[in-house]
PDB file of C-alpha atoms and ligand atoms in Angstrom:
ATOM      1  CA  UNK A   1    -121.319 -20.676 -41.279  1.00  0.00           C
ATOM      2  CA  UNK A   2    -121.290 -24.433 -40.578  1.00  0.00           C
ATOM      3  CA  UNK A   3    -124.076 -25.765 -38.396  1.00  0.00           C
ATOM      4  CA  UNK A   4    -125.291 -29.186 -37.303  1.00  0.00           C
ATOM      5  CA  UNK A   5    -128.977 -29.861 -36.646  1.00  0.00           C
ATOM      6  CA  UNK A   6    -129.116 -32.741 -34.192  1.00  0.00           C
ATOM      7  CA  UNK A   7    -132.168 -34.610 -32.979  1.00  0.00           C
ATOM      8  CA  UNK A   8    -133.998 -37.934 -33.215  1.00  0.00           C
ATOM      9  CA  UNK A   9    -136.044 -39.025 -36.233  1.00  0.00           C
ATOM     10  CA  UNK A  10    -138.981 -36.657 -36.703  1.00  0.00           C
ATOM     11  CA  UNK A  11    -137.493 -33.905 -34.515  1.00  0.00           C
ATOM     12  CA  UNK A  12    -137.834 -31.458 -37.418  1.00  0.00           C
ATOM     13  CA  UNK A  13    -134.262 -31.329 -38.743  1.00  0.00           C
ATOM     14  CA  UNK A  14    -135.293 -31.423 -42.394  1.00  0.00           C
ATOM     15  CA  UNK A  15    -138.174 -28.985 -41.831  1.00  0.00           C
ATOM     16  CA  UNK A  16    -135.928 -26.421 -40.129  1.00  0.00           C
ATOM     17  CA  UNK A  17    -133.061 -26.916 -42.582  1.00  0.00           C
ATOM     18  CA  UNK A  18    -135.341 -26.107 -45.497  1.00  0.00           C
ATOM     19  CA  UNK A  19    -136.448 -22.906 -43.745  1.00  0.00           C
ATOM     20  CA  UNK A  20    -132.818 -21.820 -43.397  1.00  0.00           C
ATOM     21  CA  UNK A  21    -132.225 -22.631 -47.061  1.00  0.00           C
ATOM     22  CA  UNK A  22    -135.210 -20.462 -48.060  1.00  0.00           C
ATOM     23  CA  UNK A  23    -134.423 -17.587 -45.735  1.00  0.00           C
ATOM     24  CA  UNK A  24    -130.634 -17.400 -45.948  1.00  0.00           C
ATOM     25  CA  UNK A  25    -129.601 -19.350 -49.030  1.00  0.00           C
ATOM     26  CA  UNK A  26    -127.669 -21.814 -46.887  1.00  0.00           C
ATOM     27  CA  UNK A  27    -127.080 -25.296 -48.336  1.00  0.00           C
ATOM     28  CA  UNK A  28    -128.657 -28.341 -46.653  1.00  0.00           C
ATOM     29  CA  UNK A  29    -126.469 -31.444 -46.569  1.00  0.00           C
ATOM     30  CA  UNK A  30    -128.782 -34.298 -45.575  1.00  0.00           C
ATOM     31  CA  UNK A  31    -127.149 -37.728 -45.652  1.00  0.00           C
ATOM     32  CA  UNK A  32    -130.651 -39.257 -45.561  1.00  0.00           C
ATOM     33  CA  UNK A  33    -131.606 -37.366 -48.756  1.00  0.00           C
ATOM     34  CA  UNK A  34    -128.289 -38.283 -50.413  1.00  0.00           C
ATOM     35  CA  UNK A  35    -128.782 -41.968 -49.586  1.00  0.00           C
ATOM     36  CA  UNK A  36    -132.402 -41.941 -50.803  1.00  0.00           C
ATOM     37  CA  UNK A  37    -131.214 -40.360 -54.072  1.00  0.00           C
ATOM     38  CA  UNK A  38    -128.580 -43.119 -54.391  1.00  0.00           C
ATOM     39  CA  UNK A  39    -131.224 -45.810 -53.785  1.00  0.00           C
ATOM     40  CA  UNK A  40    -133.483 -44.259 -56.417  1.00  0.00           C
ATOM     41  CA  UNK A  41    -130.647 -44.010 -58.941  1.00  0.00           C
ATOM     42  CA  UNK A  42    -129.588 -47.605 -58.217  1.00  0.00           C
ATOM     43  CA  UNK A  43    -125.920 -46.683 -57.638  1.00  0.00           C
ATOM     44  CA  UNK A  44    -123.627 -49.176 -55.834  1.00  0.00           C
ATOM     45  CA  UNK A  45    -124.010 -47.139 -52.608  1.00  0.00           C
ATOM     46  CA  UNK A  46    -127.773 -47.137 -53.039  1.00  0.00           C
ATOM     47  CA  UNK A  47    -127.883 -50.903 -53.567  1.00  0.00           C
ATOM     48  CA  UNK A  48    -125.871 -51.411 -50.381  1.00  0.00           C
ATOM     49  CA  UNK A  49    -127.841 -48.875 -48.313  1.00  0.00           C
ATOM     50  CA  UNK A  50    -131.418 -49.817 -49.178  1.00  0.00           C
ATOM     51  CA  UNK A  51    -131.919 -52.799 -46.861  1.00  0.00           C
ATOM     52  CA  UNK A  52    -130.117 -51.053 -43.998  1.00  0.00           C
ATOM     53  CA  UNK A  53    -132.340 -47.977 -44.312  1.00  0.00           C
ATOM     54  CA  UNK A  54    -135.531 -50.023 -44.652  1.00  0.00           C
ATOM     55  CA  UNK A  55    -134.615 -51.734 -41.368  1.00  0.00           C
ATOM     56  CA  UNK A  56    -133.993 -48.372 -39.641  1.00  0.00           C
ATOM     57  CA  UNK A  57    -130.338 -49.145 -38.975  1.00  0.00           C
ATOM     58  CA  UNK A  58    -127.321 -46.958 -39.742  1.00  0.00           C
ATOM     59  CA  UNK A  59    -125.415 -47.073 -43.025  1.00  0.00           C
ATOM     60  CA  UNK A  60    -121.620 -47.392 -42.672  1.00  0.00           C
ATOM     61  CA  UNK A  61    -119.623 -44.419 -41.418  1.00  0.00           C
ATOM     62  CA  UNK A  62    -117.282 -44.562 -44.447  1.00  0.00           C
ATOM     63  CA  UNK A  63    -120.130 -44.268 -46.927  1.00  0.00           C
ATOM     64  CA  UNK A  64    -121.837 -41.272 -45.318  1.00  0.00           C
ATOM     65  CA  UNK A  65    -118.634 -39.375 -44.545  1.00  0.00           C
ATOM     66  CA  UNK A  66    -117.535 -39.972 -48.158  1.00  0.00           C
ATOM     67  CA  UNK A  67    -120.816 -38.490 -49.420  1.00  0.00           C
ATOM     68  CA  UNK A  68    -120.422 -35.412 -47.205  1.00  0.00           C
ATOM     69  CA  UNK A  69    -116.836 -34.790 -48.364  1.00  0.00           C
ATOM     70  CA  UNK A  70    -117.868 -35.082 -52.020  1.00  0.00           C
ATOM     71  CA  UNK A  71    -120.775 -32.668 -51.647  1.00  0.00           C
ATOM     72  CA  UNK A  72    -118.647 -30.103 -49.802  1.00  0.00           C
ATOM     73  CA  UNK A  73    -116.115 -30.212 -52.637  1.00  0.00           C
ATOM     74  CA  UNK A  74    -118.852 -29.216 -55.071  1.00  0.00           C
ATOM     75  CA  UNK A  75    -119.558 -26.088 -52.987  1.00  0.00           C
ATOM     76  CA  UNK A  76    -117.344 -23.057 -52.611  1.00  0.00           C
ATOM     77  CA  UNK A  77    -115.677 -22.832 -49.217  1.00  0.00           C
ATOM     78  CA  UNK A  78    -117.633 -19.617 -48.535  1.00  0.00           C
ATOM     79  CA  UNK A  79    -121.023 -21.355 -48.753  1.00  0.00           C
ATOM     80  CA  UNK A  80    -122.843 -21.733 -45.433  1.00  0.00           C
ATOM     81  CA  UNK A  81    -123.950 -25.306 -44.780  1.00  0.00           C
ATOM     82  CA  UNK A  82    -126.396 -27.112 -42.513  1.00  0.00           C
ATOM     83  CA  UNK A  83    -125.570 -30.724 -41.664  1.00  0.00           C
ATOM     84  CA  UNK A  84    -128.897 -32.553 -41.318  1.00  0.00           C
ATOM     85  CA  UNK A  85    -128.740 -36.131 -40.033  1.00  0.00           C
ATOM     86  CA  UNK A  86    -124.944 -36.162 -39.958  1.00  0.00           C
ATOM     87  CA  UNK A  87    -122.856 -36.860 -37.906  1.00  0.00           C
ATOM     88  CA  UNK A  88    -124.699 -39.739 -36.230  1.00  0.00           C
ATOM     89  CA  UNK A  89    -121.859 -41.682 -34.544  1.00  0.00           C
ATOM     90  CA  UNK A  90    -118.629 -40.805 -32.731  1.00  0.00           C
ATOM     91  CA  UNK A  91    -116.666 -41.984 -35.781  1.00  0.00           C
ATOM     92  CA  UNK A  92    -118.662 -39.640 -38.024  1.00  0.00           C
ATOM     93  CA  UNK A  93    -118.125 -36.720 -35.629  1.00  0.00           C
ATOM     94  CA  UNK A  94    -114.398 -37.352 -35.796  1.00  0.00           C
ATOM     95  CA  UNK A  95    -114.474 -37.688 -39.589  1.00  0.00           C
ATOM     96  CA  UNK A  96    -116.388 -34.410 -39.865  1.00  0.00           C
ATOM     97  CA  UNK A  97    -113.697 -32.564 -37.903  1.00  0.00           C
ATOM     98  CA  UNK A  98    -111.124 -33.755 -40.447  1.00  0.00           C
ATOM     99  CA  UNK A  99    -113.367 -33.024 -43.439  1.00  0.00           C
ATOM    100  CA  UNK A 100    -113.989 -29.454 -42.235  1.00  0.00           C
ATOM    101  CA  UNK A 101    -110.449 -28.595 -41.240  1.00  0.00           C
ATOM    102  CA  UNK A 102    -109.110 -29.915 -44.580  1.00  0.00           C
ATOM    103  CA  UNK A 103    -111.374 -27.347 -46.245  1.00  0.00           C
ATOM    104  CA  UNK A 104    -110.634 -24.427 -43.934  1.00  0.00           C
ATOM    105  CA  UNK A 105    -114.060 -24.660 -42.306  1.00  0.00           C
ATOM    106  CA  UNK A 106    -115.008 -24.796 -38.648  1.00  0.00           C
ATOM    107  CA  UNK A 107    -118.183 -25.755 -36.819  1.00  0.00           C
ATOM    108  CA  UNK A 108    -120.054 -22.733 -35.490  1.00  0.00           C
ATOM    109  CA  UNK A 109    -123.170 -24.203 -33.902  1.00  0.00           C
ATOM    110  CA  UNK A 110    -124.672 -27.547 -32.979  1.00  0.00           C
ATOM    111  CA  UNK A 111    -128.404 -27.038 -32.526  1.00  0.00           C
ATOM    112  CA  UNK A 112    -130.111 -29.811 -30.603  1.00  0.00           C
ATOM    113  CA  UNK A 113    -133.845 -30.152 -31.206  1.00  0.00           C
ATOM    114  CA  UNK A 114    -135.201 -31.430 -27.898  1.00  0.00           C
ATOM    115  CA  UNK A 115    -138.409 -33.439 -28.347  1.00  0.00           C
ATOM    116  CA  UNK A 116    -140.762 -35.819 -26.631  1.00  0.00           C
ATOM    117  CA  UNK A 117    -140.249 -39.225 -28.263  1.00  0.00           C
ATOM    118  CA  UNK A 118    -143.886 -40.287 -27.954  1.00  0.00           C
ATOM    119  CA  UNK A 119    -144.927 -37.415 -30.202  1.00  0.00           C
ATOM    120  CA  UNK A 120    -142.397 -38.379 -32.850  1.00  0.00           C
ATOM    121  CA  UNK A 121    -144.109 -41.538 -34.022  1.00  0.00           C
ATOM    122  CA  UNK A 122    -147.184 -39.432 -34.771  1.00  0.00           C
ATOM    123  CA  UNK A 123    -145.110 -36.850 -36.611  1.00  0.00           C
ATOM    124  CA  UNK A 124    -143.308 -39.411 -38.713  1.00  0.00           C
ATOM    125  CA  UNK A 125    -146.230 -41.627 -39.620  1.00  0.00           C
ATOM    126  CA  UNK A 126    -148.163 -38.492 -40.759  1.00  0.00           C
ATOM    127  CA  UNK A 127    -145.351 -37.224 -42.938  1.00  0.00           C
ATOM    128  CA  UNK A 128    -145.429 -37.035 -46.752  1.00  0.00           C
ATOM    129  CA  UNK A 129    -143.592 -35.036 -49.391  1.00  0.00           C
ATOM    130  CA  UNK A 130    -143.915 -33.693 -52.909  1.00  0.00           C
ATOM    131  CA  UNK A 131    -142.832 -36.356 -55.431  1.00  0.00           C
ATOM    132  CA  UNK A 132    -141.433 -33.631 -57.685  1.00  0.00           C
ATOM    133  CA  UNK A 133    -139.579 -31.070 -55.519  1.00  0.00           C
ATOM    134  CA  UNK A 134    -139.378 -32.930 -52.186  1.00  0.00           C
ATOM    135  CA  UNK A 135    -141.122 -30.266 -50.081  1.00  0.00           C
ATOM    136  CA  UNK A 136    -142.203 -31.876 -46.792  1.00  0.00           C
ATOM    137  CA  UNK A 137    -145.777 -31.954 -45.443  1.00  0.00           C
ATOM    138  CA  UNK A 138    -147.755 -33.516 -42.619  1.00  0.00           C
ATOM    139  CA  UNK A 139    -151.321 -34.905 -42.497  1.00  0.00           C
ATOM    140  CA  UNK A 140    -152.191 -32.572 -39.607  1.00  0.00           C
ATOM    141  CA  UNK A 141    -149.352 -30.110 -38.923  1.00  0.00           C
ATOM    142  CA  UNK A 142    -148.471 -28.913 -42.416  1.00  0.00           C
ATOM    143  CA  UNK A 143    -150.974 -29.528 -45.188  1.00  0.00           C
ATOM    144  CA  UNK A 144    -150.539 -27.949 -48.640  1.00  0.00           C
ATOM    145  CA  UNK A 145    -152.320 -24.574 -48.797  1.00  0.00           C
ATOM    146  CA  UNK A 146    -154.429 -25.818 -51.723  1.00  0.00           C
ATOM    147  CA  UNK A 147    -155.528 -29.414 -51.170  1.00  0.00           C
ATOM    148  CA  UNK A 148    -153.562 -31.895 -53.282  1.00  0.00           C
ATOM    149  CA  UNK A 149    -151.222 -29.257 -54.746  1.00  0.00           C
ATOM    150  CA  UNK A 150    -147.608 -28.663 -53.731  1.00  0.00           C
ATOM    151  CA  UNK A 151    -147.120 -25.112 -52.355  1.00  0.00           C
ATOM    152  CA  UNK A 152    -143.686 -24.861 -53.924  1.00  0.00           C
ATOM    153  CA  UNK A 153    -143.981 -26.377 -57.405  1.00  0.00           C
ATOM    154  CA  UNK A 154    -147.709 -26.929 -58.027  1.00  0.00           C
ATOM    155  CA  UNK A 155    -147.252 -30.679 -58.554  1.00  0.00           C
ATOM    156  CA  UNK A 156    -150.072 -33.096 -57.610  1.00  0.00           C
ATOM    157  CA  UNK A 157    -148.186 -36.300 -56.672  1.00  0.00           C
ATOM    158  CA  UNK A 158    -146.996 -36.946 -53.148  1.00  0.00           C
ATOM    159  CA  UNK A 159    -145.038 -39.828 -51.603  1.00  0.00           C
ATOM    160  CA  UNK A 160    -144.275 -41.428 -48.247  1.00  0.00           C
ATOM    161  CA  UNK A 161    -140.956 -42.928 -47.096  1.00  0.00           C
ATOM    162  CA  UNK A 162    -140.726 -46.729 -46.821  1.00  0.00           C
ATOM    163  CA  UNK A 163    -139.015 -46.410 -43.400  1.00  0.00           C
ATOM    164  CA  UNK A 164    -141.818 -44.280 -41.917  1.00  0.00           C
ATOM    165  CA  UNK A 165    -143.770 -47.169 -40.394  1.00  0.00           C
ATOM    166  CA  UNK A 166    -144.053 -47.511 -36.623  1.00  0.00           C
ATOM    167  CA  UNK A 167    -141.776 -50.555 -36.237  1.00  0.00           C
ATOM    168  CA  UNK A 168    -138.900 -49.036 -38.225  1.00  0.00           C
ATOM    169  CA  UNK A 169    -139.345 -45.703 -36.446  1.00  0.00           C
ATOM    170  CA  UNK A 170    -138.791 -47.477 -33.102  1.00  0.00           C
ATOM    171  CA  UNK A 171    -135.524 -48.973 -34.403  1.00  0.00           C
ATOM    172  CA  UNK A 172    -134.414 -45.541 -35.707  1.00  0.00           C
ATOM    173  CA  UNK A 173    -135.112 -44.014 -32.259  1.00  0.00           C
ATOM    174  CA  UNK A 174    -133.125 -46.759 -30.535  1.00  0.00           C
ATOM    175  CA  UNK A 175    -130.204 -46.181 -32.917  1.00  0.00           C
ATOM    176  CA  UNK A 176    -130.357 -42.459 -32.116  1.00  0.00           C
ATOM    177  CA  UNK A 177    -130.264 -43.063 -28.367  1.00  0.00           C
ATOM    178  CA  UNK A 178    -127.485 -45.644 -28.557  1.00  0.00           C
ATOM    179  CA  UNK A 179    -125.175 -44.047 -31.130  1.00  0.00           C
ATOM    180  CA  UNK A 180    -126.034 -40.399 -31.811  1.00  0.00           C
ATOM    181  CA  UNK A 181    -127.010 -38.907 -28.459  1.00  0.00           C
ATOM    182  CA  UNK A 182    -123.617 -39.935 -26.981  1.00  0.00           C
ATOM    183  CA  UNK A 183    -121.787 -37.567 -29.384  1.00  0.00           C
ATOM    184  CA  UNK A 184    -123.383 -34.456 -27.824  1.00  0.00           C
ATOM    185  CA  UNK A 185    -120.773 -34.166 -25.028  1.00  0.00           C
ATOM    186  CA  UNK A 186    -118.012 -33.845 -27.657  1.00  0.00           C
ATOM    187  CA  UNK A 187    -119.630 -30.614 -28.818  1.00  0.00           C
ATOM    188  CA  UNK A 188    -120.762 -29.502 -25.355  1.00  0.00           C
ATOM    189  CA  UNK A 189    -117.115 -29.555 -24.305  1.00  0.00           C
ATOM    190  CA  UNK A 190    -116.439 -27.053 -27.115  1.00  0.00           C
ATOM    191  CA  UNK A 191    -119.244 -24.763 -25.911  1.00  0.00           C
ATOM    192  CA  UNK A 192    -121.092 -24.765 -29.256  1.00  0.00           C
ATOM    193  CA  UNK A 193    -124.319 -26.612 -28.366  1.00  0.00           C
ATOM    194  CA  UNK A 194    -127.642 -24.748 -28.146  1.00  0.00           C
ATOM    195  CA  UNK A 195    -130.831 -26.533 -27.161  1.00  0.00           C
ATOM    196  CA  UNK A 196    -134.108 -25.628 -28.836  1.00  0.00           C
ATOM    197  CA  UNK A 197    -137.586 -26.830 -27.858  1.00  0.00           C
ATOM    198  CA  UNK A 198    -138.523 -28.946 -30.880  1.00  0.00           C
ATOM    199  CA  UNK A 199    -142.065 -29.469 -29.571  1.00  0.00           C
ATOM    200  CA  UNK A 200    -143.003 -25.851 -30.275  1.00  0.00           C
ATOM    201  CA  UNK A 201    -144.766 -24.939 -33.530  1.00  0.00           C
ATOM    202  CA  UNK A 202    -142.631 -24.957 -36.704  1.00  0.00           C
ATOM    203  CA  UNK A 203    -142.448 -21.131 -36.862  1.00  0.00           C
ATOM    204  CA  UNK A 204    -141.486 -20.850 -33.188  1.00  0.00           C
ATOM    205  CA  UNK A 205    -138.691 -23.396 -33.624  1.00  0.00           C
ATOM    206  CA  UNK A 206    -137.468 -21.422 -36.623  1.00  0.00           C
ATOM    207  CA  UNK A 207    -137.491 -18.191 -34.566  1.00  0.00           C
ATOM    208  CA  UNK A 208    -135.440 -19.840 -31.822  1.00  0.00           C
ATOM    209  CA  UNK A 209    -132.863 -21.048 -34.361  1.00  0.00           C
ATOM    210  CA  UNK A 210    -132.693 -17.606 -35.980  1.00  0.00           C
ATOM    211  CA  UNK A 211    -132.012 -16.094 -32.558  1.00  0.00           C
ATOM    212  CA  UNK A 212    -129.069 -18.473 -32.070  1.00  0.00           C
ATOM    213  CA  UNK A 213    -127.588 -17.727 -35.497  1.00  0.00           C
ATOM    214  CA  UNK A 214    -128.213 -14.008 -35.002  1.00  0.00           C
ATOM    215  CA  UNK A 215    -126.515 -11.735 -37.488  1.00  0.00           C
ATOM    216  CA  UNK A 216    -124.134 -14.502 -38.670  1.00  0.00           C
ATOM    217  CA  UNK A 217    -126.795 -16.108 -40.881  1.00  0.00           C
TER     218      UNK A 217
HETATM  219  P1  AP5 B 301    -132.793 -39.430 -42.254  1.00  0.00           P
HETATM  220  O1  AP5 B 301    -133.354 -39.126 -43.572  1.00  0.00           O
HETATM  221  O2  AP5 B 301    -131.723 -38.555 -41.696  1.00  0.00           O
HETATM  222  O3  AP5 B 301    -133.992 -39.585 -41.241  1.00  0.00           O
HETATM  223  P2  AP5 B 301    -134.135 -39.284 -39.668  1.00  0.00           P
HETATM  224  O4  AP5 B 301    -132.963 -38.861 -38.890  1.00  0.00           O
HETATM  225  O5  AP5 B 301    -134.854 -40.484 -39.183  1.00  0.00           O
HETATM  226  O6  AP5 B 301    -134.897 -37.986 -39.650  1.00  0.00           O
HETATM  227  P3  AP5 B 301    -136.233 -37.681 -40.308  1.00  0.00           P
HETATM  228  O7  AP5 B 301    -136.060 -37.259 -41.725  1.00  0.00           O
HETATM  229  O8  AP5 B 301    -137.206 -38.811 -40.061  1.00  0.00           O
HETATM  230  O9  AP5 B 301    -136.752 -36.510 -39.386  1.00  0.00           O
HETATM  231  P4  AP5 B 301    -136.501 -34.953 -39.349  1.00  0.00           P
HETATM  232  O10 AP5 B 301    -135.886 -34.620 -38.035  1.00  0.00           O
HETATM  233  O11 AP5 B 301    -135.841 -34.445 -40.591  1.00  0.00           O
HETATM  234  O12 AP5 B 301    -138.032 -34.494 -39.297  1.00  0.00           O
HETATM  235  P5  AP5 B 301    -138.921 -33.689 -40.355  1.00  0.00           P
HETATM  236  O13 AP5 B 301    -138.427 -32.291 -40.469  1.00  0.00           O
HETATM  237  O14 AP5 B 301    -139.112 -34.463 -41.621  1.00  0.00           O
HETATM  238  O15 AP5 B 301    -132.193 -40.913 -42.237  1.00  0.00           O
HETATM  239  C1  AP5 B 301    -132.905 -42.014 -42.809  1.00  0.00           C
HETATM  240  C2  AP5 B 301    -132.028 -43.257 -42.794  1.00  0.00           C
HETATM  241  O16 AP5 B 301    -130.856 -43.036 -43.618  1.00  0.00           O
HETATM  242  C3  AP5 B 301    -131.441 -43.647 -41.416  1.00  0.00           C
HETATM  243  O17 AP5 B 301    -132.351 -44.438 -40.682  1.00  0.00           O
HETATM  244  C4  AP5 B 301    -130.167 -44.395 -41.840  1.00  0.00           C
HETATM  245  O18 AP5 B 301    -130.458 -45.703 -42.264  1.00  0.00           O
HETATM  246  C5  AP5 B 301    -129.681 -43.604 -43.044  1.00  0.00           C
HETATM  247  N1  AP5 B 301    -128.756 -42.512 -42.680  1.00  0.00           N
HETATM  248  C6  AP5 B 301    -128.946 -41.174 -42.890  1.00  0.00           C
HETATM  249  N2  AP5 B 301    -127.903 -40.453 -42.429  1.00  0.00           N
HETATM  250  C7  AP5 B 301    -127.021 -41.355 -41.913  1.00  0.00           C
HETATM  251  C8  AP5 B 301    -125.763 -41.222 -41.256  1.00  0.00           C
HETATM  252  N3  AP5 B 301    -125.217 -40.015 -41.052  1.00  0.00           N
HETATM  253  N4  AP5 B 301    -125.137 -42.357 -40.846  1.00  0.00           N
HETATM  254  C9  AP5 B 301    -125.681 -43.578 -41.058  1.00  0.00           C
HETATM  255  N5  AP5 B 301    -126.888 -43.774 -41.659  1.00  0.00           N
HETATM  256  C10 AP5 B 301    -127.555 -42.670 -42.079  1.00  0.00           C
HETATM  257  O19 AP5 B 301    -140.306 -33.662 -39.558  1.00  0.00           O
HETATM  258  C11 AP5 B 301    -141.095 -34.837 -39.404  1.00  0.00           C
HETATM  259  C12 AP5 B 301    -142.598 -34.493 -39.611  1.00  0.00           C
HETATM  260  O20 AP5 B 301    -143.050 -33.658 -38.551  1.00  0.00           O
HETATM  261  C13 AP5 B 301    -142.876 -33.727 -40.901  1.00  0.00           C
HETATM  262  O21 AP5 B 301    -144.097 -34.197 -41.430  1.00  0.00           O
HETATM  263  C14 AP5 B 301    -143.022 -32.263 -40.462  1.00  0.00           C
HETATM  264  O22 AP5 B 301    -143.933 -31.540 -41.295  1.00  0.00           O
HETATM  265  C15 AP5 B 301    -143.539 -32.397 -39.038  1.00  0.00           C
HETATM  266  N6  AP5 B 301    -142.974 -31.379 -38.144  1.00  0.00           N
HETATM  267  C16 AP5 B 301    -141.681 -30.919 -38.124  1.00  0.00           C
HETATM  268  N7  AP5 B 301    -141.527 -29.991 -37.152  1.00  0.00           N
HETATM  269  C17 AP5 B 301    -142.730 -29.886 -36.510  1.00  0.00           C
HETATM  270  C18 AP5 B 301    -143.182 -29.100 -35.417  1.00  0.00           C
HETATM  271  N8  AP5 B 301    -142.389 -28.237 -34.765  1.00  0.00           N
HETATM  272  N9  AP5 B 301    -144.485 -29.257 -35.031  1.00  0.00           N
HETATM  273  C19 AP5 B 301    -145.310 -30.140 -35.690  1.00  0.00           C
HETATM  274  N10 AP5 B 301    -144.925 -30.899 -36.743  1.00  0.00           N
HETATM  275  C20 AP5 B 301    -143.648 -30.779 -37.159  1.00  0.00           C
HETATM  276 ZN1   ZN B 302    -143.301 -29.676 -55.040  1.00  0.00          ZN
END
């Protein structure tokens, strides 16, 4: 199974992808996570990407498509994958078609998380994650079950993303509207887009996605 989770910053792509990983053993391919790992490791890609990400703009198509191809090669062709935050431009959508067909894969579903943009700033500025395992939390919508302790790994340090301030979030939204939303018709023409109400509670969004994947997952 190869699925794309599409939606603006804060729509819940990462949150829902990690549910699918837990429940079905699918693999999450998040270009945002890959780029943040490259920044942290100080690789040449990371050095190039940092300022672009901090400004809320998009990293080059070649870099992100290269990362996706490399990660897919590390996985067996039978592994089910969730593309989270990729593709984000028409050029990336075209690159993904080539990357998948070269590996005997095909896209099964594009799931669009439909959200109200005003609510997203609140979601993003309240977001934090475990500094050890990366599990995501929110100041109001998803607190750790035991205060100050990660549910998954028991760690006590948490962190916030440098691009999660209001000004950068506005730029990220504008980039989404200008460059990412316009790729939806490519997939609509193939009849593989399903829309999900991303404003519902996390569990309800997960249920809606499960219903779309049905017995394939
Ligand atoms: P990336 O890491 O992809 O960030 P993004 O698209 O801005 O998405 P987010 O991670 O902010 O949101 P999300 O939809 O995953 O929401 P989440 O589940 O965390 O990209 C970062 C940067 O990297 C880009 O700006 C760009 O520079 C670069 N980049 C990455 N990919 C690229 C590409 N392909 N091409 C070029 N550049 C690229 O949820 C948000 C919060 O809300 C959480 O706290 C969560 O707990 C909470 N929440 C989630 N769902 C719900 C719900 N249903 N109800 C209430 N709260 C909820
Ligand atoms: Zn943790």
